[in-house]
Amino acid sequence: DVPHNLKFSNIWELPHAPVSGAADKILNGWQLNAIAIWQSGFPFSVSSGRDNSLTGGTDRADFSGGSAALGSDRSHAEMIQKWFDTSKFTMNAIGTFGNSGRNMLRGPRYFNTDFGLLKVTRLGHGTDLQFRAEAFNLFNNVNFQLPNNNVSSAQFGQITAVVEDSQRIIQFG
């Protein structure tokens, strides 16, 4: 359940310049491409981390009501330390399932842009030479994993990891 999911991709072949010889080999055959993804965060539930309902599974925590969302005007450091208002959740009592709703909270949004520059030079006789410059996560945006959702954990409400391979990678070939 990701309510906002925008994906954009393009391939743009630069216009062909009316030249010949060496100028043709240098000026023509260029292509730009990009892929951009923006999506709202994934939903998650708050867990008690225990089987207080004695059903063999992990229960949800109890929720005291109100809003557990904290404002988005906080710094990254503040958001990482406390993604949501953890004081609204407590361990469910023995013999109960916990009253917090399924997927009632939403994790961090995701944003990524990949960009490529490609040059194809015809060498003749059906042979091409290709040069590529590619940047993955062009803007080096940090994308965070979901926060710890276990009310019995010392790291409850904290974000402790980033999305795998979320650093910028630049390659030439």
PDB file of C-alpha atoms in Angstrom:
ATOM      1  CA  ASP A   1       0.000   0.000   0.000  1.00  0.00           C
ATOM      2  CA  VAL A   2       1.970   2.960  -1.320  1.00  0.00           C
ATOM      3  CA  PRO A   3      -0.526   5.746  -2.107  1.00  0.00           C
ATOM      4  CA  HIS A   4       1.944   7.973  -3.949  1.00  0.00           C
ATOM      5  CA  ASN A   5       4.241   6.253  -6.405  1.00  0.00           C
ATOM      6  CA  LEU A   6       5.658   8.299  -9.266  1.00  0.00           C
ATOM      7  CA  LYS A   7       8.130   6.735 -11.673  1.00  0.00           C
ATOM      8  CA  PHE A   8       9.539   8.635 -14.596  1.00  0.00           C
ATOM      9  CA  SER A   9      11.909   7.435 -17.286  1.00  0.00           C
ATOM     10  CA  ASN A  10      13.121   8.988 -20.477  1.00  0.00           C
ATOM     11  CA  ILE A  11      15.555   8.445 -23.302  1.00  0.00           C
ATOM     12  CA  TRP A  12      16.482  11.521 -25.279  1.00  0.00           C
ATOM     13  CA  GLU A  13      18.563  11.237 -28.414  1.00  0.00           C
ATOM     14  CA  LEU A  14      20.206  14.570 -29.016  1.00  0.00           C
ATOM     15  CA  PRO A  15      19.489  16.091 -32.440  1.00  0.00           C
ATOM     16  CA  HIS A  16      21.767  15.060 -35.297  1.00  0.00           C
ATOM     17  CA  ALA A  17      24.134  17.839 -36.370  1.00  0.00           C
ATOM     18  CA  PRO A  18      24.492  18.231 -40.169  1.00  0.00           C
ATOM     19  CA  VAL A  19      28.259  17.622 -40.206  1.00  0.00           C
ATOM     20  CA  SER A  20      30.574  14.952 -41.579  1.00  0.00           C
ATOM     21  CA  GLY A  21      33.993  13.481 -40.936  1.00  0.00           C
ATOM     22  CA  ALA A  22      35.569  13.904 -37.505  1.00  0.00           C
ATOM     23  CA  ALA A  23      32.924  16.459 -36.453  1.00  0.00           C
ATOM     24  CA  ASP A  24      30.217  13.849 -37.116  1.00  0.00           C
ATOM     25  CA  LYS A  25      32.046  11.318 -34.936  1.00  0.00           C
ATOM     26  CA  ILE A  26      32.321  13.848 -32.074  1.00  0.00           C
ATOM     27  CA  LEU A  27      29.017  15.737 -32.240  1.00  0.00           C
ATOM     28  CA  ASN A  28      26.522  13.031 -33.208  1.00  0.00           C
ATOM     29  CA  GLY A  29      25.302   9.857 -31.525  1.00  0.00           C
ATOM     30  CA  TRP A  30      24.676  11.273 -28.032  1.00  0.00           C
ATOM     31  CA  GLN A  31      21.845  10.078 -25.811  1.00  0.00           C
ATOM     32  CA  LEU A  32      20.667  11.117 -22.341  1.00  0.00           C
ATOM     33  CA  ASN A  33      18.533   8.893 -20.144  1.00  0.00           C
ATOM     34  CA  ALA A  34      17.113   9.156 -16.657  1.00  0.00           C
ATOM     35  CA  ILE A  35      14.954   7.217 -14.259  1.00  0.00           C
ATOM     36  CA  ALA A  36      13.421   8.994 -11.262  1.00  0.00           C
ATOM     37  CA  ILE A  37      11.350   7.390  -8.514  1.00  0.00           C
ATOM     38  CA  TRP A  38       9.443   9.154  -5.746  1.00  0.00           C
ATOM     39  CA  GLN A  39       7.098   7.286  -3.459  1.00  0.00           C
ATOM     40  CA  SER A  40       5.537   7.741  -0.068  1.00  0.00           C
ATOM     41  CA  GLY A  41       6.666   5.458   2.738  1.00  0.00           C
ATOM     42  CA  PHE A  42       5.563   1.883   3.309  1.00  0.00           C
ATOM     43  CA  PRO A  43       2.978   1.245   6.036  1.00  0.00           C
ATOM     44  CA  PHE A  44       3.882  -0.679   9.169  1.00  0.00           C
ATOM     45  CA  SER A  45       2.285  -1.899  12.391  1.00  0.00           C
ATOM     46  CA  VAL A  46       3.592  -1.496  15.931  1.00  0.00           C
ATOM     47  CA  SER A  47       4.362  -4.815  17.579  1.00  0.00           C
ATOM     48  CA  SER A  48       4.519  -5.755  21.254  1.00  0.00           C
ATOM     49  CA  GLY A  49       7.367  -8.124  20.474  1.00  0.00           C
ATOM     50  CA  ARG A  50       5.727 -10.763  22.642  1.00  0.00           C
ATOM     51  CA  ASP A  51       2.954 -13.336  22.602  1.00  0.00           C
ATOM     52  CA  ASN A  52       0.850 -11.932  25.456  1.00  0.00           C
ATOM     53  CA  SER A  53      -2.324 -13.237  23.772  1.00  0.00           C
ATOM     54  CA  LEU A  54      -0.890 -16.766  24.100  1.00  0.00           C
ATOM     55  CA  THR A  55      -1.784 -17.581  20.482  1.00  0.00           C
ATOM     56  CA  GLY A  56       1.710 -18.438  19.243  1.00  0.00           C
ATOM     57  CA  GLY A  57       2.356 -15.199  17.363  1.00  0.00           C
ATOM     58  CA  THR A  58       3.581 -11.700  18.048  1.00  0.00           C
ATOM     59  CA  ASP A  59       0.875  -9.286  19.176  1.00  0.00           C
ATOM     60  CA  ARG A  60       0.329  -5.664  18.326  1.00  0.00           C
ATOM     61  CA  ALA A  61       1.013  -3.055  20.980  1.00  0.00           C
ATOM     62  CA  ASP A  62      -1.694  -1.087  22.767  1.00  0.00           C
ATOM     63  CA  PHE A  63      -2.327   2.400  21.400  1.00  0.00           C
ATOM     64  CA  SER A  64      -3.495   5.212  23.696  1.00  0.00           C
ATOM     65  CA  GLY A  65      -5.188   7.201  20.918  1.00  0.00           C
ATOM     66  CA  GLY A  66      -4.613  10.512  19.214  1.00  0.00           C
ATOM     67  CA  SER A  67      -1.972  10.919  16.556  1.00  0.00           C
ATOM     68  CA  ALA A  68       1.348   9.098  16.700  1.00  0.00           C
ATOM     69  CA  ALA A  69       2.724  11.025  13.729  1.00  0.00           C
ATOM     70  CA  LEU A  70       5.338  13.667  14.456  1.00  0.00           C
ATOM     71  CA  GLY A  71       5.826  16.734  12.283  1.00  0.00           C
ATOM     72  CA  SER A  72       7.959  16.593   9.153  1.00  0.00           C
ATOM     73  CA  ASP A  73       9.617  19.911  10.028  1.00  0.00           C
ATOM     74  CA  ARG A  74      12.201  18.109  12.180  1.00  0.00           C
ATOM     75  CA  SER A  75      15.850  17.535  11.244  1.00  0.00           C
ATOM     76  CA  HIS A  76      17.036  14.191   9.834  1.00  0.00           C
ATOM     77  CA  ALA A  77      18.789  13.479  13.136  1.00  0.00           C
ATOM     78  CA  GLU A  78      15.561  14.027  15.090  1.00  0.00           C
ATOM     79  CA  MET A  79      13.571  11.837  12.687  1.00  0.00           C
ATOM     80  CA  ILE A  80      16.111   9.011  12.878  1.00  0.00           C
ATOM     81  CA  GLN A  81      16.033   9.032  16.692  1.00  0.00           C
ATOM     82  CA  LYS A  82      12.237   9.162  16.950  1.00  0.00           C
ATOM     83  CA  TRP A  83      10.246   8.541  13.767  1.00  0.00           C
ATOM     84  CA  PHE A  84       6.875   8.527  15.571  1.00  0.00           C
ATOM     85  CA  ASP A  85       5.538   9.336  19.046  1.00  0.00           C
ATOM     86  CA  THR A  86       6.533   6.201  20.925  1.00  0.00           C
ATOM     87  CA  SER A  87       4.800   7.402  24.105  1.00  0.00           C
ATOM     88  CA  LYS A  88       1.445   6.553  22.465  1.00  0.00           C
ATOM     89  CA  PHE A  89       2.249   2.805  22.536  1.00  0.00           C
ATOM     90  CA  THR A  90       2.573   0.337  25.406  1.00  0.00           C
ATOM     91  CA  MET A  91       2.904  -3.410  25.841  1.00  0.00           C
ATOM     92  CA  ASN A  92      -0.452  -5.179  25.528  1.00  0.00           C
ATOM     93  CA  ALA A  93      -1.757  -6.892  28.661  1.00  0.00           C
ATOM     94  CA  ILE A  94      -1.570 -10.664  29.129  1.00  0.00           C
ATOM     95  CA  GLY A  95      -4.526 -12.337  27.421  1.00  0.00           C
ATOM     96  CA  THR A  96      -5.100  -9.466  24.935  1.00  0.00           C
ATOM     97  CA  PHE A  97      -4.110  -8.972  21.305  1.00  0.00           C
ATOM     98  CA  GLY A  98      -3.208  -5.272  21.485  1.00  0.00           C
ATOM     99  CA  ASN A  99      -5.448  -2.564  20.044  1.00  0.00           C
ATOM    100  CA  SER A 100      -3.139  -0.703  17.657  1.00  0.00           C
ATOM    101  CA  GLY A 101      -4.272  -0.834  14.059  1.00  0.00           C
ATOM    102  CA  ARG A 102      -2.654  -2.799  11.283  1.00  0.00           C
ATOM    103  CA  ASN A 103      -0.316  -0.629   9.177  1.00  0.00           C
ATOM    104  CA  MET A 104      -1.369   2.496  11.081  1.00  0.00           C
ATOM    105  CA  LEU A 105       1.978   4.235  10.589  1.00  0.00           C
ATOM    106  CA  ARG A 106       3.983   5.048   7.498  1.00  0.00           C
ATOM    107  CA  GLY A 107       7.745   4.871   7.077  1.00  0.00           C
ATOM    108  CA  PRO A 108      10.098   7.269   5.291  1.00  0.00           C
ATOM    109  CA  ARG A 109       9.510   8.251   1.695  1.00  0.00           C
ATOM    110  CA  TYR A 110      11.813   7.018  -1.076  1.00  0.00           C
ATOM    111  CA  PHE A 111      13.457   9.189  -3.728  1.00  0.00           C
ATOM    112  CA  ASN A 112      16.053   8.167  -6.296  1.00  0.00           C
ATOM    113  CA  THR A 113      17.323   9.478  -9.620  1.00  0.00           C
ATOM    114  CA  ASP A 114      19.571   7.554 -12.003  1.00  0.00           C
ATOM    115  CA  PHE A 115      21.139   9.327 -14.971  1.00  0.00           C
ATOM    116  CA  GLY A 116      23.096   8.204 -17.999  1.00  0.00           C
ATOM    117  CA  LEU A 117      25.010   9.757 -20.862  1.00  0.00           C
ATOM    118  CA  LEU A 118      25.683   7.522 -23.858  1.00  0.00           C
ATOM    119  CA  LYS A 119      27.750   8.093 -27.006  1.00  0.00           C
ATOM    120  CA  VAL A 120      27.644   5.713 -29.959  1.00  0.00           C
ATOM    121  CA  THR A 121      30.244   6.182 -32.699  1.00  0.00           C
ATOM    122  CA  ARG A 122      29.932   4.239 -35.940  1.00  0.00           C
ATOM    123  CA  LEU A 123      33.284   2.756 -36.941  1.00  0.00           C
ATOM    124  CA  GLY A 124      32.017   1.231 -40.162  1.00  0.00           C
ATOM    125  CA  HIS A 125      31.253  -2.287 -41.415  1.00  0.00           C
ATOM    126  CA  GLY A 126      28.473  -2.703 -38.817  1.00  0.00           C
ATOM    127  CA  THR A 127      30.779  -1.946 -35.899  1.00  0.00           C
ATOM    128  CA  ASP A 128      29.981   0.637 -33.227  1.00  0.00           C
ATOM    129  CA  LEU A 129      31.975   2.009 -30.331  1.00  0.00           C
ATOM    130  CA  GLN A 130      29.932   2.907 -27.273  1.00  0.00           C
ATOM    131  CA  PHE A 131      30.880   5.119 -24.312  1.00  0.00           C
ATOM    132  CA  ARG A 132      28.702   5.321 -21.196  1.00  0.00           C
ATOM    133  CA  ALA A 133      28.751   7.487 -18.107  1.00  0.00           C
ATOM    134  CA  GLU A 134      26.140   6.460 -15.555  1.00  0.00           C
ATOM    135  CA  ALA A 135      25.241   7.797 -12.128  1.00  0.00           C
ATOM    136  CA  PHE A 136      23.006   5.774  -9.838  1.00  0.00           C
ATOM    137  CA  ASN A 137      21.415   7.846  -7.048  1.00  0.00           C
ATOM    138  CA  LEU A 138      22.690  10.948  -8.829  1.00  0.00           C
ATOM    139  CA  PHE A 139      21.797  13.337  -5.988  1.00  0.00           C
ATOM    140  CA  ASN A 140      23.194  10.980  -3.300  1.00  0.00           C
ATOM    141  CA  ASN A 141      19.845  11.003  -1.496  1.00  0.00           C
ATOM    142  CA  VAL A 142      19.691   8.920   1.685  1.00  0.00           C
ATOM    143  CA  ASN A 143      16.728   6.532   1.756  1.00  0.00           C
ATOM    144  CA  PHE A 144      15.942   5.097   5.181  1.00  0.00           C
ATOM    145  CA  GLN A 145      14.504   1.696   6.113  1.00  0.00           C
ATOM    146  CA  LEU A 146      11.409   1.399   8.320  1.00  0.00           C
ATOM    147  CA  PRO A 147      11.880   2.319  11.981  1.00  0.00           C
ATOM    148  CA  ASN A 148      12.050  -0.292  14.718  1.00  0.00           C
ATOM    149  CA  ASN A 149       8.416  -1.202  15.420  1.00  0.00           C
ATOM    150  CA  ASN A 150       8.905  -3.362  18.526  1.00  0.00           C
ATOM    151  CA  VAL A 151       7.627  -1.632  21.696  1.00  0.00           C
ATOM    152  CA  SER A 152       9.809  -3.876  23.885  1.00  0.00           C
ATOM    153  CA  SER A 153      13.026  -2.894  22.047  1.00  0.00           C
ATOM    154  CA  ALA A 154      15.467  -0.274  23.330  1.00  0.00           C
ATOM    155  CA  GLN A 155      15.537   1.092  19.751  1.00  0.00           C
ATOM    156  CA  PHE A 156      11.743   1.397  19.481  1.00  0.00           C
ATOM    157  CA  GLY A 157      10.822   4.155  17.015  1.00  0.00           C
ATOM    158  CA  GLN A 158      14.392   4.606  15.776  1.00  0.00           C
ATOM    159  CA  ILE A 159      15.623   4.201  12.213  1.00  0.00           C
ATOM    160  CA  THR A 160      18.792   2.134  12.308  1.00  0.00           C
ATOM    161  CA  ALA A 161      19.437   1.342   8.641  1.00  0.00           C
ATOM    162  CA  VAL A 162      19.366   2.763   5.144  1.00  0.00           C
ATOM    163  CA  VAL A 163      18.084   1.090   2.000  1.00  0.00           C
ATOM    164  CA  GLU A 164      20.741  -1.265   0.658  1.00  0.00           C
ATOM    165  CA  ASP A 165      22.933   0.192  -2.105  1.00  0.00           C
ATOM    166  CA  SER A 166      21.593   3.699  -1.551  1.00  0.00           C
ATOM    167  CA  GLN A 167      24.942   5.457  -1.947  1.00  0.00           C
ATOM    168  CA  ARG A 168      25.799   7.264  -5.182  1.00  0.00           C
ATOM    169  CA  ILE A 169      27.591   5.087  -7.722  1.00  0.00           C
ATOM    170  CA  ILE A 170      29.243   6.546 -10.817  1.00  0.00           C
ATOM    171  CA  GLN A 171      30.622   4.313 -13.536  1.00  0.00           C
ATOM    172  CA  PHE A 172      32.212   4.799 -16.930  1.00  0.00           C
ATOM    173  CA  GLY A 173      32.569   2.279 -19.679  1.00  0.00           C
TER     174      GLY A 173
END
